[in-house]
Amino acid sequence: MSFGPADRSQRLASLASTEFDFLIVGGGICGVATARDAAMRGFRVACVEKEDFAYGTSSRSSKLIHGGLRYLEQANFRLVFEGTHERATLRALAPHLVRPIQFLVPVYEGGKHGRLALGMGLWLYDTLAGRHKTGKHSRHSGQELLELEPLLRPDGLEGGALYYDCMTDDARLCVENAIGAHTSGAVMVNRATFLAPKRDEAGAVIGATIRDEETGRSVEVSCKALIHCAGPWTDDVLKRGGETRGMIRTSKGVHILFARERLPINYAVVMNATRDRRVIFAIPRGRVTLVGTTDTDYDGDPDGVCATKDDVDYLLETVAHQFPKNPPTHADIRATYAGLRPLIRDDSENPYNTSREHTVVVRPDHTVTIGGGKYTTYRRIADDVVKAGMDALKLPKGKRKKCPTLKALLPGASWAEGTTPEGARADLEARGAERDVQDYVLGAYGARASQLGAGLDERLVPGYPFTFAEVDFAVLEEAAATLDDVLVRRIPVFFEAPQQGLECVERVCERVAGLLGWDEAMRREQIDRYRATVALSRRWSKTA
């Protein structure tokens, strides 16, 4: 089923002509996963997103699927139990996107935790995971750790441990859920802004007004229940429905990336920030090394969130302390990005101590709102939201279908009968894809890699595995409608290329313009917008 410009007008027409059981506002991971879950249960579902799928928090995380080792400090065993079990579930449902990675935890003299406490914590972490654990932790002496990770600071190193969690491409995992929702029958429309709910005389929601951002036209949508999955924009969306009480505490998380050769670590290293002892990760991700994250309150416009110099300094100070041998500097930063955690408002002194558990609120007016949560548990969150939606519809038990997503593979994990990864690799090679391109596209698209068309031998950036075949695929089959969609959320050029995609933006624009019929004015507008996105990620260098 096409999921691109060819059928967008049909999807918009469906918005206007169908009475939906659920209208979901927000195309982040919770929104699209809820749409997929509900559609697979047989509900009539629509999901609208004002920008792009994964535009907000869902493309700006630490890109981990993890149990949450640090939550053991808060004695939040239930959250760790859920996280470790969902980690195993997602590995089974999307093995191409959720892959194991080893974390190294050094213990230093006078540090936050000693070797005994660390060992007990990791034993408990593995125990809570049970048979679902990714791998068993191991303990090591200081000398052994230095052999494993030579860049570590040796002074005062007493020992440490290795343990397992998983990493992912957060944007692509979100997009695959959106595609899965689409193929299951949900009407998925990005570039469609929720303006306000429609209500009957008793005040119950019966629909909403949506604005198509591509044409500026308004669309009236009918629904039986309205589900808010708007992340950091939740309070703003609630205000449009007349709600005055705030629900969300937004916490800013900043990450910085270096070229792999400037911080060539072998493992994901767990560090304690030099300023406040918060946990920070340095994570090898193939061509780059990712460092993050910060955790500070944020009260500004969610669309304008970005790293400041203080955010960057906070992370760099810790990196320099942990890796004192020729540490990377400001000049080595390849890219930064900032996202917002939509935490539930509470009385915690700082957002780091605010719970990551999710809350689902069902109101008498047939609205459901989700707040909080963590990326790893998105599938369970979606299950809870759909159950709350059924509560809003007052469905009797006999008409409530069970959650279908526990064993339902995501599109890239669904290999057709008679096809194999080895066969797909041979096909890619025959079509001109070099070995690094084969490795990359099989990891990014899984079983869908064979659907990539011509252009596998045309690289966007020399030395990097991104190709024009992906550009075409992003637009024609993955609902990408702007250069930002293509270069930030469908292909990770923004995060990994030396100039964050500025070196190829003109050529990519020419390709996308041909697919979408852009005129010269739209081409310039799109290029300017992408340049502004890159400039926003570099604004930290101009702030005090």
XYZ file of C-alpha atoms in Angstrom:
544
model
C 0.000 0.000 0.000
C 1.447 3.337 -1.056
C 2.213 5.756 1.775
C 3.305 8.847 -0.118
C 2.084 11.751 -2.243
C 0.084 9.526 -4.601
C -2.477 8.647 -1.945
C -2.317 11.701 0.347
C -5.407 13.314 -1.172
C -7.252 10.043 -0.630
C -6.191 9.986 3.027
C -7.405 13.578 3.459
C -10.702 12.673 1.823
C -11.055 9.780 4.257
C -10.546 12.199 7.149
C -13.536 14.202 5.973
C -15.829 11.320 5.014
C -15.375 8.747 7.799
C -16.704 8.621 11.318
C -13.726 7.338 13.268
C -13.784 5.511 16.550
C -10.552 7.279 17.527
C -8.909 10.448 16.266
C -5.332 10.598 17.538
C -3.547 13.939 17.775
C 0.232 13.555 17.542
C 2.497 11.486 15.307
C 5.297 10.684 17.730
C 5.983 7.136 18.864
C 3.009 6.988 21.262
C 0.593 8.391 18.676
C 1.581 6.129 15.793
C 1.871 3.049 18.032
C -1.593 3.746 19.421
C -2.919 4.092 15.870
C -1.335 0.775 14.884
C -2.631 -1.027 17.973
C -6.180 0.313 17.592
C -6.330 -0.363 13.849
C -5.132 -3.926 14.371
C -7.975 -4.408 16.860
C -10.434 -3.413 14.157
C -11.190 0.163 15.161
C -11.583 2.956 12.629
C -8.600 5.168 13.386
C -7.126 8.438 12.164
C -3.855 10.010 13.328
C -2.868 13.599 12.500
C 0.531 15.230 13.036
C 1.212 18.941 12.557
C 4.761 18.386 11.264
C 6.207 14.960 10.493
C 6.070 11.557 12.118
C 8.797 11.488 14.818
C 9.278 15.261 14.442
C 9.603 15.960 18.173
C 10.896 13.879 21.057
C 10.722 10.651 19.052
C 13.692 11.599 16.871
C 15.688 13.392 19.583
C 16.242 10.765 22.260
C 19.430 8.988 23.325
C 18.409 6.328 20.771
C 18.364 3.556 23.349
C 15.935 0.778 24.161
C 16.841 0.082 27.759
C 15.534 -1.165 31.055
C 16.594 1.939 32.951
C 19.403 0.860 35.258
C 19.354 4.200 37.086
C 15.725 3.687 38.148
C 16.976 1.076 40.597
C 18.351 3.997 42.649
C 14.757 5.194 43.020
C 13.602 1.650 43.905
C 11.288 1.795 40.891
C 11.453 -1.916 40.244
C 8.214 -2.002 38.254
C 9.544 0.466 35.686
C 12.768 -1.546 35.329
C 10.773 -4.766 35.019
C 8.591 -3.240 32.282
C 11.589 -1.749 30.500
C 13.656 -4.938 30.408
C 10.695 -7.002 29.230
C 9.716 -4.512 26.531
C 13.348 -4.390 25.429
C 13.158 -8.126 24.725
C 9.798 -7.756 22.984
C 11.063 -5.022 20.671
C 14.156 -7.065 19.844
C 11.830 -9.804 18.625
C 9.464 -7.451 16.765
C 12.130 -5.287 15.092
C 15.532 -7.037 15.270
C 16.900 -4.886 12.433
C 16.282 -1.704 14.467
C 16.751 -2.864 18.074
C 20.234 -4.269 18.560
C 22.236 -5.219 21.681
C 25.046 -2.983 22.869
C 27.371 -3.399 25.839
C 27.672 -0.645 28.424
C 30.829 -0.171 30.475
C 30.481 1.251 33.994
C 33.784 2.353 35.565
C 34.059 2.709 39.339
C 36.435 5.319 40.714
C 37.753 5.957 44.195
C 35.299 8.244 45.996
C 32.700 7.775 43.277
C 28.927 7.765 43.565
C 28.741 3.964 43.825
C 31.330 1.378 44.870
C 32.053 -1.921 43.150
C 29.875 -3.882 45.579
C 26.854 -1.623 45.089
C 27.324 -1.717 41.309
C 27.551 -5.499 41.316
C 24.399 -5.830 43.386
C 22.575 -3.370 41.148
C 23.516 -5.225 37.971
C 22.574 -8.562 39.520
C 19.146 -7.104 40.314
C 18.917 -5.612 36.807
C 19.528 -9.034 35.246
C 17.192 -10.708 37.733
C 14.297 -8.350 36.933
C 14.833 -9.082 33.238
C 14.695 -12.823 33.932
C 14.801 -14.924 30.789
C 14.340 -11.722 28.796
C 17.796 -10.369 29.559
C 19.905 -9.440 26.539
C 23.106 -10.767 28.085
C 24.628 -11.345 31.503
C 26.717 -8.644 33.136
C 30.369 -9.207 34.028
C 32.641 -7.544 36.585
C 36.192 -6.426 35.906
C 39.264 -5.021 37.625
C 40.581 -1.573 36.835
C 43.363 -3.007 34.693
C 40.899 -5.140 32.756
C 38.717 -2.116 32.072
C 41.677 -0.164 30.715
C 42.439 -3.043 28.370
C 38.818 -3.039 27.210
C 38.561 0.751 26.932
C 42.045 2.346 26.733
C 40.737 5.929 26.633
C 39.304 5.742 30.157
C 40.787 7.979 32.859
C 43.126 5.639 34.789
C 43.551 7.750 37.941
C 41.609 6.192 40.809
C 40.018 3.511 38.624
C 39.122 0.633 40.948
C 37.200 -1.578 38.564
C 33.732 -1.766 37.070
C 31.451 -3.885 34.958
C 29.919 -4.533 31.567
C 26.194 -4.996 31.065
C 23.795 -5.207 28.127
C 21.055 -2.951 26.819
C 19.952 -2.074 23.283
C 20.255 0.794 20.826
C 17.965 1.888 17.997
C 17.239 4.516 15.368
C 14.390 6.250 17.181
C 13.007 8.130 14.154
C 13.005 5.056 11.944
C 11.350 2.923 14.620
C 8.624 5.561 14.855
C 8.212 5.730 11.072
C 7.938 1.936 10.858
C 5.133 2.041 13.416
C 3.412 4.710 11.307
C 3.763 2.517 8.218
C 2.449 -0.452 10.201
C -0.560 1.608 11.270
C -1.169 2.648 7.658
C -1.041 -0.914 6.344
C -3.411 -1.980 9.132
C -6.005 0.515 7.919
C -5.384 3.633 10.000
C -5.592 6.971 8.178
C -2.202 8.552 8.885
C -1.717 12.183 7.840
C 1.300 14.349 8.599
C 1.331 18.105 7.909
C -2.179 18.252 9.424
C -2.688 20.468 12.476
C -5.347 19.891 15.130
C -7.159 23.216 15.629
C -10.018 22.474 18.022
C -12.466 19.758 19.046
C -16.108 19.714 17.971
C -18.662 19.008 20.684
C -22.324 18.122 20.944
C -24.818 20.011 23.098
C -23.816 18.013 26.167
C -20.133 18.922 25.700
C -18.966 15.516 24.515
C -16.382 15.428 21.737
C -17.815 14.352 18.385
C -14.954 15.404 16.129
C -12.325 18.027 15.422
C -11.237 20.670 12.958
C -7.945 19.918 11.226
C -5.910 22.194 8.947
C -4.037 20.648 6.035
C -0.712 22.501 6.119
C 0.019 21.773 2.464
C -3.098 23.535 1.155
C -4.203 25.644 4.137
C -7.684 24.147 3.942
C -9.676 23.079 6.988
C -11.092 19.573 7.297
C -13.926 18.589 9.629
C -13.321 15.146 11.145
C -15.947 13.072 12.961
C -14.918 10.768 15.790
C -16.325 9.037 18.842
C -13.265 9.680 21.011
C -10.319 12.074 20.810
C -6.890 10.856 21.946
C -4.126 13.342 22.776
C -0.626 11.930 22.159
C 1.043 15.297 21.704
C 4.123 14.899 23.910
C 5.628 18.306 24.817
C 2.729 19.996 22.992
C 0.098 18.307 25.212
C -0.796 21.347 27.311
C -1.137 23.472 24.179
C -3.437 20.888 22.575
C -5.521 20.666 25.758
C -5.941 24.448 25.817
C -7.481 24.288 22.357
C -10.179 22.148 23.917
C -10.754 24.541 26.811
C -8.561 22.851 29.433
C -6.716 25.384 31.599
C -4.744 23.133 33.949
C -1.246 22.161 32.883
C -0.354 18.462 32.915
C 3.172 18.323 31.487
C 6.601 19.233 32.867
C 8.937 19.555 29.896
C 12.551 18.579 30.473
C 15.203 19.390 27.888
C 17.686 16.733 26.839
C 20.685 17.813 24.734
C 23.030 15.511 22.827
C 26.263 16.186 20.948
C 27.921 14.068 18.272
C 31.548 13.661 17.230
C 33.144 11.907 14.298
C 34.012 8.378 15.399
C 37.755 9.013 15.136
C 37.604 11.887 17.675
C 36.182 9.652 20.405
C 36.836 6.070 19.257
C 35.413 4.165 22.212
C 34.682 0.452 22.051
C 31.722 0.375 24.438
C 28.921 2.669 25.537
C 30.463 4.275 28.620
C 28.386 5.310 31.631
C 29.687 8.540 33.147
C 28.722 10.801 36.037
C 28.514 14.483 35.133
C 31.246 16.542 36.736
C 28.790 19.244 37.863
C 25.976 17.255 39.464
C 26.813 13.514 39.215
C 23.926 12.814 36.832
C 24.310 9.802 34.565
C 25.547 10.636 31.046
C 26.338 8.207 28.235
C 29.009 8.184 25.556
C 27.720 5.801 22.880
C 29.520 4.536 19.760
C 27.106 4.565 16.803
C 29.153 3.358 13.864
C 30.281 6.499 12.079
C 29.778 8.835 15.064
C 29.980 8.892 18.858
C 26.936 10.256 20.694
C 27.171 11.954 24.098
C 24.153 12.842 26.211
C 22.024 13.844 27.832
C 21.156 16.890 29.893
C 17.981 17.068 31.995
C 16.797 20.610 32.714
C 13.400 22.290 32.961
C 12.246 24.036 29.797
C 9.442 26.614 29.532
C 9.925 27.911 25.986
C 8.377 27.104 22.627
C 8.792 23.344 21.980
C 9.384 24.041 18.275
C 12.403 26.214 19.081
C 14.243 23.997 21.546
C 17.989 23.798 20.934
C 21.314 23.345 22.702
C 22.914 26.303 24.453
C 26.596 26.765 25.108
C 26.044 25.889 28.765
C 24.416 22.599 27.716
C 27.346 21.803 25.465
C 29.930 22.793 28.089
C 28.174 20.583 30.647
C 28.613 17.546 28.401
C 32.119 18.415 27.171
C 33.425 18.899 30.721
C 32.346 15.369 31.591
C 33.815 13.905 28.405
C 37.147 15.616 29.051
C 37.172 14.361 32.638
C 36.356 10.770 31.669
C 38.585 10.621 28.561
C 41.568 12.880 29.324
C 43.777 11.598 26.489
C 43.277 14.177 23.733
C 39.575 14.754 24.474
C 37.298 16.254 21.787
C 36.674 19.980 21.951
C 34.001 22.447 20.833
C 35.571 22.503 17.390
C 35.100 18.737 17.034
C 31.331 18.775 17.515
C 29.686 17.499 14.353
C 26.092 18.097 15.390
C 23.877 18.813 18.383
C 20.212 18.194 18.923
C 17.740 18.884 21.705
C 14.471 17.201 22.593
C 11.839 17.565 25.291
C 10.632 14.867 27.657
C 6.878 15.235 28.330
C 7.018 14.303 32.033
C 4.020 14.368 34.332
C 4.034 17.507 36.480
C 4.977 16.780 40.116
C 6.734 18.324 43.120
C 10.231 17.009 42.341
C 12.992 19.552 42.877
C 14.493 18.814 39.461
C 13.331 16.903 36.360
C 16.044 14.251 36.757
C 14.128 12.915 39.774
C 10.713 13.195 38.109
C 9.119 9.834 37.393
C 9.362 8.411 33.877
C 6.163 6.421 34.365
C 3.231 7.287 32.143
C -0.247 8.463 33.066
C -3.407 8.059 30.987
C -6.315 10.387 31.768
C -9.854 9.606 30.578
C -12.298 12.493 30.753
C -16.120 12.329 30.649
C -16.154 14.283 27.368
C -14.699 11.272 25.495
C -11.105 12.522 25.474
C -8.038 10.522 26.455
C -4.651 12.090 27.221
C -1.285 10.384 27.651
C 1.617 12.005 29.486
C 5.014 10.806 30.694
C 6.509 7.473 29.759
C 9.747 6.446 28.103
C 10.468 5.399 24.534
C 11.296 1.805 25.478
C 7.802 1.103 26.814
C 5.901 2.756 23.942
C 4.109 -0.464 22.958
C 2.716 -0.980 26.458
C 1.782 2.698 26.637
C -0.159 2.336 23.381
C -1.973 -0.691 24.826
C -2.974 1.344 27.892
C -4.141 4.234 25.715
C -6.314 2.003 23.533
C -7.826 0.413 26.645
C -8.586 3.911 27.934
C -10.117 4.721 24.555
C -12.401 1.718 24.900
C -13.343 3.004 28.366
C -14.220 6.356 26.799
C -16.426 4.554 24.272
C -17.944 2.510 27.118
C -17.408 -0.706 25.199
C -18.653 -3.817 27.012
C -16.098 -6.515 27.801
C -17.432 -8.793 25.096
C -16.449 -6.317 22.377
C -12.928 -5.600 23.660
C -10.225 -7.311 21.634
C -6.881 -8.080 23.241
C -3.713 -6.179 22.389
C -2.386 -7.570 19.077
C 1.064 -5.981 19.068
C 2.874 -8.329 21.446
C 3.757 -10.678 18.574
C 3.027 -8.557 15.493
C 6.293 -7.915 13.648
C 7.037 -4.438 12.399
C 7.239 -4.088 8.588
C 11.027 -4.369 8.360
C 11.020 -7.639 10.300
C 8.405 -9.300 8.096
C 10.388 -11.328 5.580
C 8.235 -12.733 2.782
C 8.197 -16.492 2.353
C 11.292 -17.624 0.516
C 13.276 -14.429 1.182
C 16.236 -14.129 3.526
C 18.701 -11.439 4.620
C 21.377 -13.235 2.612
C 19.228 -13.161 -0.506
C 18.436 -9.500 0.034
C 22.138 -8.734 0.361
C 22.888 -10.523 -2.915
C 20.130 -8.539 -4.633
C 21.495 -5.252 -3.274
C 24.986 -6.124 -4.475
C 23.661 -6.991 -7.942
C 22.042 -3.561 -8.087
C 25.283 -1.724 -7.390
C 25.232 -1.331 -3.605
C 28.685 -1.588 -2.062
C 29.260 -3.547 1.147
C 28.852 -0.615 3.558
C 25.635 0.406 1.806
C 24.331 -3.163 2.067
C 25.094 -3.264 5.791
C 23.447 0.078 6.392
C 20.213 -0.448 4.433
C 19.670 -3.950 5.838
C 20.039 -2.476 9.331
C 17.784 0.479 8.603
C 15.070 -1.167 6.505
C 15.368 -4.877 7.214
C 13.045 -6.834 4.933
C 11.986 -3.585 3.249
C 15.496 -3.029 1.847
C 14.563 -5.017 -1.260
C 11.894 -2.388 -2.026
C 14.502 0.338 -2.523
C 14.656 1.327 -6.178
C 17.348 2.745 -8.439
C 20.110 4.887 -7.013
C 21.797 2.503 -4.579
C 25.098 3.338 -6.273
C 24.570 7.124 -5.978
C 25.849 8.365 -2.611
C 24.545 11.562 -1.051
C 27.868 12.223 0.716
C 31.176 10.593 -0.326
C 32.260 7.931 2.149
C 28.820 7.589 3.732
C 26.310 4.825 2.905
C 23.310 7.089 2.281
C 21.997 6.932 -1.300
C 19.480 8.535 -3.629
C 17.475 5.307 -3.594
C 16.534 6.200 -0.013
C 15.484 9.712 -1.012
C 13.003 8.323 -3.529
C 11.772 5.716 -1.049
C 11.321 8.280 1.742
C 9.080 10.433 -0.448
C 7.140 7.776 -2.347
C 6.710 5.145 0.365
C 7.325 6.819 3.739
C 5.279 10.042 3.559
C 8.307 12.378 3.637
C 7.208 15.770 2.328
C 10.107 18.136 3.100
C 13.900 18.130 3.008
C 13.904 18.009 6.814
C 11.778 14.849 6.699
C 14.235 13.206 4.321
C 17.594 14.293 5.738
C 16.756 14.304 9.463
C 14.113 11.635 10.109
C 14.269 9.170 7.189
C 18.030 9.210 6.510
C 20.373 10.254 9.380
C 22.429 12.624 7.222
C 21.799 15.548 9.600
C 23.341 13.613 12.503
C 26.302 11.984 10.773
C 27.508 13.834 7.668
C 30.439 16.237 8.219
C 28.359 19.281 7.197
C 25.033 17.877 8.438
C 23.742 17.513 4.906
C 24.598 20.981 3.626
C 27.042 19.291 1.249
C 24.190 17.498 -0.546
C 21.066 19.557 0.158
C 20.928 21.141 -3.326
C 21.108 17.776 -5.111
C 18.605 16.165 -2.739
C 16.260 19.100 -3.239
C 16.438 18.644 -7.006
C 15.507 14.975 -6.587
C 12.613 15.639 -4.176
C 11.350 18.543 -6.271
C 11.062 16.216 -9.253
C 9.053 13.724 -7.201
C 6.724 16.266 -5.625
C 6.491 18.829 -8.425
C 7.998 21.756 -6.538
C 8.461 25.031 -8.398
C 11.576 27.183 -7.982
C 10.083 29.184 -5.112
C 9.301 26.014 -3.168
C 12.792 24.680 -3.835
C 14.386 27.781 -2.353
C 11.987 27.725 0.585
C 12.831 24.108 1.358
C 16.586 24.644 1.113
C 16.342 27.720 3.331
C 14.285 25.787 5.856
C 16.831 22.975 6.003
C 19.678 25.449 6.388
C 17.733 26.995 9.276
C 17.416 23.574 10.913
C 21.181 23.123 10.722
C 21.739 26.676 11.987
C 19.473 26.015 14.992
C 21.621 23.004 15.914
C 24.695 25.253 15.836
C 23.207 28.180 17.739
C 25.000 27.058 20.915
C 28.272 28.398 19.497
C 26.767 31.895 19.423
C 25.215 31.859 22.910
C 26.840 32.828 26.161
